Amino acid sequence: MYNIRQGRLVRPPCKDMPFVPHLQRKPIQIQFPSLPCNQRNCLLLNKSVTLHYHSPQTTECEMKTADCPSVLLIYTGGTIGMIENPETGALESFNFDELLKHVPELKRFNCHISTYQFNPPIDSSDMEPELWAKIVKIISSHYNDYDGFVILHGTDTMAYTACALSFMLENLSKPVILTGSQLPIGMLRTDGKENLITAIEIASARRPDGTPMVPEVCIFFENELMRGNRTTKINAENFNAFRSFNYPPLAKVGIHIRYEEHLIRRPDPSRPMKPHYLFDTNVVVLTLFPGIRESIVSSVLHVPGIKAVVLKTFGSGNAPQKEWLIRQLKEASDRGIVIVNITQCQRGVVEMQRYGTGLQLLQTGVISGYDSTPECAVTKLMFLLGHGLNQQEVRRLMDSNLAGEITKTC
Ligand code: ASP
């Protein structure tokens, strides 16, 4: 229902729709709530941060009706929008308007699409909590203007961003769908077109009662819609780059998009969406392996300012039965460090009571991360610590299912 002209999306005027002129392009200042934080490296706390973001490129009319949904497409960067530098052969980001020229199929959507692009677009290896805050600010500032949001993002850290957004957008009632591609959208065999087009379709899909079909932060990739905070990048070569090992896909895409409605979370309609912006990055991941030395474990647990450890253990949450390991973990826990046990296995859940080698960890104060992905455990800890919570509160909330990120059977 709209055309791409002169490098930008142009929506034809719609009948019976109110006309709203282009939004002003101006930097927006975000005043973050003042919460206690005495530690170094505590991000985004007690300060006002100016995120120079501009309003989306809107089209000729801003409107929403029951039969004409609207989607905001946020382009952060990544392979999907890259082009090969003829001199170096390396992939580099290029202009988003150019990217859209490669997808003339977007014209055929019965859906209004506005765009916002990061300037400059980034490789997702450069993604960080300040940029998550920027994405959340864009979404929350335009929350009432759109039915859904699609975020184009590099695949390398997409799972981390999806986890972070799932915690930052509390009581989300609209779809936020992340996607990207393994091959740039300008290439003949690209997977980007398919991913982008279907992500937009999912972001604008509604149930018969008019409510959004998937009011969750998700990753859509290669025919599967996955809960974002359950997803891991598993493949740097194939098109099926992501997998949700511990939670089934929310939808499978073939000729039809088959939604598994019983698996999709629904927001509390009595509460508004509440955006959060705070993170504390004093978190470390410690992977156990046979032969690991005390000096290594001790150094990690004594990193200045460290507040939480994601401990990647064996099988169902087991660790070597070494006196020094138990002592180091117990002392760290007693110093106030939160230690979360997740398994090195891709599928399955931590059950520390199952073997003596797991039970000993429980007795040192290590808590279960259940079936969390590593991406989820790290971002959830940074999120909770960022809000100035004490050790007990962080432990309690790590044990709670905040956004569908863990499976608790009891
Ligand atoms: N390096 C790229 C990124 O994550 C890879 C990709 O987009 O697939 O930004």
Coordinates of C-alpha atoms and ligand atoms in Angstrom, one line a residue:
M1 CA 0.0 0.0 0.0
Y2 CA 3.0 2.3 -0.3
N3 CA 5.7 3.0 -2.7
I4 CA 9.4 3.5 -2.4
R5 CA 10.4 6.7 -4.1
Q6 CA 13.6 8.7 -4.0
G7 CA 15.1 6.3 -1.6
R8 CA 12.5 6.7 1.1
L9 CA 9.2 5.0 2.0
V10 CA 6.3 7.0 0.8
R11 CA 2.8 6.0 1.9
P12 CA -0.1 7.0 -0.2
P13 CA -2.6 9.3 1.5
C14 CA -5.4 7.2 3.0
K15 CA -9.0 8.2 2.9
D16 CA -10.7 9.1 6.1
M17 CA -7.4 9.3 8.0
P18 CA -6.2 12.2 10.0
F19 CA -3.1 13.9 8.5
V20 CA -0.2 14.3 10.8
P21 CA 2.8 16.3 9.5
H22 CA 6.3 14.9 9.7
L23 CA 7.6 14.7 13.1
Q24 CA 10.4 17.2 14.0
R25 CA 13.9 15.9 14.0
K26 CA 15.4 16.8 17.3
P27 CA 17.6 15.2 19.9
I28 CA 15.6 13.7 22.8
Q29 CA 16.9 14.0 26.3
I30 CA 16.3 11.0 28.6
Q31 CA 16.3 11.6 32.3
F32 CA 16.9 8.3 33.9
P33 CA 15.4 7.7 37.2
S34 CA 17.7 8.2 40.1
L35 CA 18.4 5.0 41.8
P36 CA 21.1 4.2 44.2
C37 CA 24.5 3.1 42.8
N38 CA 27.8 3.5 44.5
Q39 CA 29.8 1.2 42.3
R40 CA 32.1 2.0 39.5
N41 CA 31.1 1.0 36.0
C42 CA 27.5 1.3 36.9
L43 CA 25.9 2.3 33.7
L44 CA 23.2 4.9 33.1
L45 CA 22.5 5.6 36.7
N46 CA 21.9 8.9 38.3
K47 CA 22.6 10.8 35.1
S48 CA 20.9 12.3 32.3
V49 CA 21.9 10.9 28.9
T50 CA 21.2 12.6 25.7
L51 CA 20.6 10.1 23.0
H52 CA 20.7 11.9 19.6
Y53 CA 18.0 10.0 18.0
H54 CA 15.7 11.4 15.4
S55 CA 12.1 10.8 14.8
P56 CA 11.3 8.1 12.3
Q57 CA 11.0 9.0 8.7
T58 CA 7.3 9.1 8.6
T59 CA 5.3 9.0 5.4
E60 CA 2.6 11.2 4.1
C61 CA 0.0 10.3 6.6
E62 CA 0.1 8.9 10.1
M63 CA -2.9 6.8 10.7
K64 CA -4.1 3.7 12.3
T65 CA -7.3 1.9 11.6
A66 CA -8.5 -1.6 12.4
D67 CA -7.6 -2.9 8.9
C68 CA -4.5 -0.9 8.3
P69 CA -1.8 -1.7 10.8
S70 CA 1.4 0.3 11.2
V71 CA 4.9 -0.9 11.9
L72 CA 8.1 0.9 12.9
L73 CA 11.1 -0.6 11.3
I74 CA 14.3 0.2 13.2
Y75 CA 17.6 -0.5 11.4
T76 CA 20.5 -0.9 13.8
G77 CA 23.0 -2.5 11.3
G78 CA 24.3 -6.0 10.7
T79 CA 24.8 -8.1 7.6
I80 CA 21.3 -7.5 6.3
G81 CA 22.2 -3.9 5.3
M82 CA 25.8 -4.4 4.4
I83 CA 27.5 -4.3 1.0
E84 CA 31.0 -5.5 0.0
N85 CA 33.7 -2.9 -0.1
P86 CA 35.2 -3.3 -3.6
E87 CA 38.7 -2.4 -2.3
T88 CA 38.9 -4.5 0.8
G89 CA 36.3 -7.2 0.1
A90 CA 35.0 -6.6 3.7
L91 CA 31.3 -6.2 4.4
E92 CA 30.4 -2.6 5.5
S93 CA 27.1 -1.0 6.3
F94 CA 25.3 1.1 3.7
N95 CA 22.4 3.4 3.6
F96 CA 19.1 2.0 4.8
D97 CA 17.2 3.7 2.0
E98 CA 19.3 1.7 -0.4
L99 CA 18.5 -1.4 1.6
L100 CA 14.8 -0.9 1.1
K101 CA 15.2 -0.5 -2.6
H102 CA 16.2 -4.1 -2.6
V103 CA 12.8 -5.1 -1.2
P104 CA 10.2 -3.8 -3.6
E105 CA 7.8 -6.5 -2.2
L106 CA 7.3 -4.2 0.8
K107 CA 5.0 -2.1 -1.5
R108 CA 2.5 -4.9 -1.5
F109 CA 1.9 -4.9 2.3
N110 CA -1.4 -3.7 3.5
C111 CA 0.5 -2.1 6.3
H112 CA 2.0 1.3 7.0
I113 CA 5.8 1.2 7.6
S114 CA 7.9 4.0 9.0
T115 CA 11.6 3.7 9.4
Y116 CA 14.3 4.8 11.8
Q117 CA 17.9 4.0 11.2
F118 CA 21.0 4.1 13.5
N119 CA 23.5 6.6 12.2
P120 CA 26.0 5.1 11.7
P121 CA 24.6 1.6 11.6
I122 CA 26.7 -0.8 13.7
D123 CA 28.0 -4.3 13.5
S124 CA 26.3 -6.0 16.4
S125 CA 29.6 -6.8 18.0
D126 CA 29.5 -3.1 19.0
M127 CA 26.1 -3.4 20.6
E128 CA 26.0 -2.3 24.3
P129 CA 23.6 -1.4 27.1
E130 CA 23.5 2.3 26.1
L131 CA 22.3 1.3 22.6
W132 CA 19.7 -1.0 24.1
A133 CA 18.5 2.1 26.0
K134 CA 18.4 3.9 22.7
I135 CA 16.2 1.2 21.1
V136 CA 13.9 1.2 24.1
K137 CA 13.6 5.0 24.0
I138 CA 12.6 4.9 20.4
I139 CA 10.0 2.2 21.0
S140 CA 8.5 3.8 24.1
S141 CA 8.4 7.3 22.5
H142 CA 6.4 5.9 19.6
Y143 CA 4.6 3.1 21.5
N144 CA 1.2 4.4 20.8
D145 CA 1.9 5.3 17.2
Y146 CA 2.5 1.8 15.9
D147 CA 1.0 -1.7 16.2
G148 CA 4.4 -3.4 16.1
F149 CA 8.1 -2.9 15.9
V150 CA 10.7 -4.7 13.7
I151 CA 14.3 -4.4 14.6
L152 CA 17.0 -5.2 12.0
H153 CA 20.0 -6.3 13.9
G154 CA 23.3 -8.1 13.3
T155 CA 23.0 -11.8 14.2
D156 CA 26.2 -12.0 16.3
T157 CA 24.6 -10.4 19.4
M158 CA 21.0 -10.4 18.5
A159 CA 20.1 -12.9 21.2
Y160 CA 21.6 -10.6 23.9
T161 CA 19.6 -7.7 22.6
A162 CA 16.5 -9.7 22.5
C163 CA 17.0 -10.8 26.2
A164 CA 17.8 -7.2 27.3
L165 CA 14.7 -5.8 25.5
S166 CA 12.5 -8.5 27.0
F167 CA 13.4 -7.3 30.5
M168 CA 13.5 -3.5 29.6
L169 CA 10.0 -3.5 28.1
E170 CA 7.9 -4.6 31.1
N171 CA 4.4 -5.6 30.4
L172 CA 4.9 -5.3 26.7
S173 CA 1.6 -5.5 24.8
K174 CA 2.9 -5.1 21.2
P175 CA 5.2 -7.3 19.0
V176 CA 8.9 -6.4 18.9
I177 CA 10.5 -8.7 16.3
L178 CA 14.2 -8.8 15.8
T179 CA 15.6 -10.2 12.6
G180 CA 18.6 -9.9 10.3
S181 CA 20.3 -12.2 7.8
Q182 CA 23.3 -14.2 7.0
L183 CA 23.7 -12.8 3.5
P184 CA 23.3 -9.0 2.7
I185 CA 19.9 -8.1 1.3
G186 CA 21.4 -7.0 -2.0
M187 CA 22.8 -10.5 -2.7
L188 CA 21.0 -12.9 -5.0
R189 CA 20.7 -15.7 -2.5
T190 CA 20.0 -13.5 0.4
D191 CA 17.9 -14.8 3.4
G192 CA 17.3 -11.1 4.4
K193 CA 14.2 -10.5 2.2
E194 CA 12.3 -13.4 3.5
N195 CA 13.2 -12.7 7.1
L196 CA 12.3 -9.0 6.8
I197 CA 9.0 -9.5 5.0
T198 CA 7.8 -12.2 7.4
A199 CA 9.0 -10.2 10.4
I200 CA 6.8 -7.3 9.3
E201 CA 3.9 -9.6 8.7
I202 CA 4.2 -11.0 12.2
A203 CA 4.6 -7.6 13.8
S204 CA 1.4 -6.5 12.2
A205 CA -0.6 -9.7 12.8
R206 CA -3.6 -9.5 15.0
R207 CA -6.0 -11.9 16.7
P208 CA -9.7 -11.8 15.8
D209 CA -10.3 -9.6 18.8
G210 CA -7.9 -7.0 17.4
T211 CA -5.1 -7.5 19.9
P212 CA -1.6 -8.2 18.6
M213 CA -0.9 -11.8 17.9
V214 CA 2.6 -11.9 19.5
P215 CA 3.0 -9.2 22.2
E216 CA 6.5 -10.4 23.0
V217 CA 10.1 -9.6 22.1
C218 CA 11.0 -12.3 19.5
I219 CA 13.6 -13.3 17.1
F220 CA 12.3 -14.3 13.7
F221 CA 14.9 -16.2 11.6
E222 CA 14.6 -18.8 8.8
N223 CA 11.0 -19.8 9.2
E224 CA 10.8 -19.9 13.0
L225 CA 9.5 -17.3 15.4
M226 CA 11.3 -17.8 18.8
R227 CA 10.9 -16.1 22.1
G228 CA 13.8 -13.7 22.2
N229 CA 15.1 -14.5 25.6
R230 CA 15.2 -18.2 24.8
T231 CA 17.3 -17.9 21.7
T232 CA 20.9 -18.5 21.0
K233 CA 23.0 -18.1 17.8
I234 CA 24.1 -21.5 16.8
N235 CA 25.4 -21.2 13.3
A236 CA 27.8 -18.8 11.5
E237 CA 27.3 -20.5 8.2
N238 CA 23.8 -21.8 7.6
F239 CA 20.6 -19.8 7.2
N240 CA 19.1 -21.3 10.3
A241 CA 21.4 -19.3 12.6
F242 CA 19.2 -19.4 15.8
R243 CA 17.7 -22.0 18.0
S244 CA 15.5 -21.9 21.0
F245 CA 16.5 -25.2 22.7
N246 CA 14.4 -25.0 25.8
Y247 CA 11.2 -23.5 24.6
P248 CA 9.2 -24.4 21.5
P249 CA 8.9 -21.9 18.6
L250 CA 6.0 -19.4 19.0
A251 CA 5.3 -19.8 15.3
K252 CA 6.5 -21.8 12.3
V253 CA 6.4 -20.4 8.8
G254 CA 5.7 -22.3 5.7
I255 CA 2.8 -21.6 3.3
H256 CA 1.0 -20.3 6.4
I257 CA 2.3 -18.7 9.5
R258 CA 1.2 -21.2 12.2
Y259 CA 1.1 -19.5 15.6
E260 CA 1.2 -21.6 18.7
E261 CA -1.1 -19.3 20.7
H262 CA -0.9 -21.3 23.9
L263 CA 2.9 -20.7 24.1
I264 CA 2.6 -16.9 23.6
R265 CA 2.7 -14.7 26.7
R266 CA -0.1 -12.1 27.2
P267 CA 0.4 -8.9 29.0
D268 CA -1.7 -7.7 31.9
P269 CA -4.3 -5.4 30.2
S270 CA -4.7 -3.4 33.4
R271 CA -1.1 -2.3 33.4
P272 CA 0.8 0.0 30.9
M273 CA 4.1 -0.9 29.3
K274 CA 6.9 0.3 31.5
P275 CA 10.3 1.0 29.9
H276 CA 13.5 0.4 31.9
Y277 CA 17.0 1.7 31.0
L278 CA 19.4 0.7 33.7
F279 CA 22.2 -1.9 33.6
D280 CA 25.2 -2.7 35.7
T281 CA 27.9 -4.6 33.8
N282 CA 29.8 -5.9 36.7
V283 CA 29.1 -9.5 35.7
V284 CA 31.4 -12.3 34.5
V285 CA 30.9 -15.7 32.9
L286 CA 33.1 -18.5 34.3
T287 CA 33.1 -21.7 32.3
L288 CA 34.3 -24.8 34.2
F289 CA 36.5 -27.4 32.5
P290 CA 38.4 -30.5 33.7
G291 CA 41.7 -29.2 35.0
I292 CA 40.6 -25.7 35.8
R293 CA 43.0 -24.2 38.3
E294 CA 42.3 -22.5 41.6
S295 CA 44.3 -19.4 40.7
I296 CA 42.1 -18.8 37.6
V297 CA 38.8 -19.2 39.6
S298 CA 40.1 -17.1 42.4
S299 CA 41.2 -14.3 40.0
V300 CA 37.8 -14.2 38.4
L301 CA 36.0 -14.2 41.7
H302 CA 38.2 -11.3 43.0
V303 CA 37.8 -9.0 40.0
P304 CA 37.4 -5.5 41.6
G305 CA 33.7 -4.5 41.6
I306 CA 32.4 -7.8 40.5
K307 CA 28.8 -8.4 41.6
A308 CA 27.6 -11.5 39.8
V309 CA 29.0 -14.6 38.2
V310 CA 27.3 -16.9 35.6
L311 CA 28.9 -20.2 36.3
K312 CA 28.7 -22.6 33.4
T313 CA 28.8 -26.1 34.8
F314 CA 28.6 -29.6 33.5
G315 CA 25.4 -31.5 32.7
S316 CA 22.6 -30.9 35.1
G317 CA 24.6 -28.3 37.1
N318 CA 27.6 -30.3 38.3
A319 CA 31.2 -29.2 39.2
P320 CA 34.5 -30.9 40.2
Q321 CA 34.5 -32.0 43.9
K322 CA 37.5 -29.9 44.9
E323 CA 37.7 -28.5 48.3
W324 CA 39.2 -25.2 47.0
L325 CA 36.4 -24.7 44.5
I326 CA 33.7 -25.0 47.1
R327 CA 35.7 -22.7 49.4
Q328 CA 36.2 -20.1 46.7
L329 CA 32.5 -20.1 45.7
K330 CA 31.3 -20.0 49.3
E331 CA 33.6 -17.1 50.1
A332 CA 32.5 -15.2 47.0
S333 CA 28.9 -15.8 47.9
D334 CA 29.6 -14.6 51.5
R335 CA 31.2 -11.4 50.0
G336 CA 27.8 -10.7 48.4
I337 CA 28.5 -12.0 44.9
V338 CA 25.5 -13.6 43.2
I339 CA 26.6 -16.9 41.5
V340 CA 24.1 -18.4 39.0
N341 CA 24.5 -21.9 37.8
I342 CA 23.7 -22.6 34.2
T343 CA 24.6 -25.7 32.2
Q344 CA 27.1 -25.9 29.4
C345 CA 24.6 -28.1 27.6
Q346 CA 22.5 -26.3 25.0
R347 CA 19.3 -28.1 26.1
G348 CA 18.1 -29.0 29.6
V349 CA 17.9 -27.6 33.0
V350 CA 20.1 -27.3 36.1
E351 CA 19.0 -29.6 38.9
M352 CA 21.6 -29.2 41.6
Q353 CA 20.0 -31.8 43.9
R354 CA 20.4 -34.6 41.3
Y355 CA 24.1 -35.4 42.0
G356 CA 26.5 -34.9 44.9
T357 CA 28.6 -32.8 42.5
G358 CA 25.7 -30.4 42.1
L359 CA 24.5 -30.5 45.7
Q360 CA 27.8 -29.2 47.0
L361 CA 27.3 -26.1 44.9
L362 CA 23.9 -25.5 46.3
Q363 CA 25.4 -25.6 49.8
T364 CA 27.9 -22.8 48.9
G365 CA 25.0 -20.4 48.1
V366 CA 25.1 -20.9 44.3
I367 CA 21.6 -20.4 42.8
S368 CA 20.0 -22.2 39.9
G369 CA 19.7 -20.5 36.6
Y370 CA 17.3 -23.3 35.5
D371 CA 17.3 -23.6 31.7
S372 CA 18.5 -20.0 31.0
T373 CA 20.6 -19.4 28.0
P374 CA 24.0 -17.8 28.8
E375 CA 22.8 -14.6 27.0
C376 CA 19.8 -14.5 29.2
A377 CA 21.6 -15.1 32.5
V378 CA 24.1 -12.3 31.7
T379 CA 21.6 -9.7 30.7
K380 CA 19.1 -10.5 33.5
L381 CA 21.9 -10.1 36.1
M382 CA 23.1 -6.8 34.5
F383 CA 19.5 -5.6 34.4
L384 CA 18.7 -6.5 38.0
L385 CA 22.0 -5.2 39.4
G386 CA 21.5 -2.0 37.4
H387 CA 18.4 -1.3 39.4
G388 CA 20.4 -1.1 42.6
L389 CA 18.9 -4.3 44.1
N390 CA 20.7 -6.0 46.9
Q391 CA 22.1 -9.6 46.8
Q392 CA 18.9 -11.1 48.3
E393 CA 16.6 -9.2 45.9
V394 CA 18.7 -10.2 42.9
R395 CA 18.7 -13.8 44.1
R396 CA 15.0 -13.8 44.5
L397 CA 14.3 -12.3 41.0
M398 CA 16.8 -14.6 39.3
D399 CA 14.7 -17.3 40.8
S400 CA 11.5 -15.7 39.2
N401 CA 10.3 -15.9 35.7
L402 CA 10.1 -12.3 34.6
A403 CA 9.6 -12.5 30.9
G404 CA 9.2 -16.1 30.0
E405 CA 13.0 -16.7 30.2
I406 CA 13.1 -19.7 32.5
T407 CA 11.0 -22.9 33.0
K408 CA 10.3 -23.4 36.6
T409 CA 8.5 -26.7 37.2
C410 CA 7.9 -26.1 41.0
Ligands
ASP1 N1 28.8 -9.3 12.1 C1 27.5 -9.2 11.8 C2 26.7 -8.5 12.9 O1 26.4 -9.2 13.9 C3 26.9 -10.5 11.4 C4 25.5 -10.6 11.0 O2 24.8 -9.6 11.0 O3 25.0 -11.6 10.7 O4 26.5 -7.4 12.9

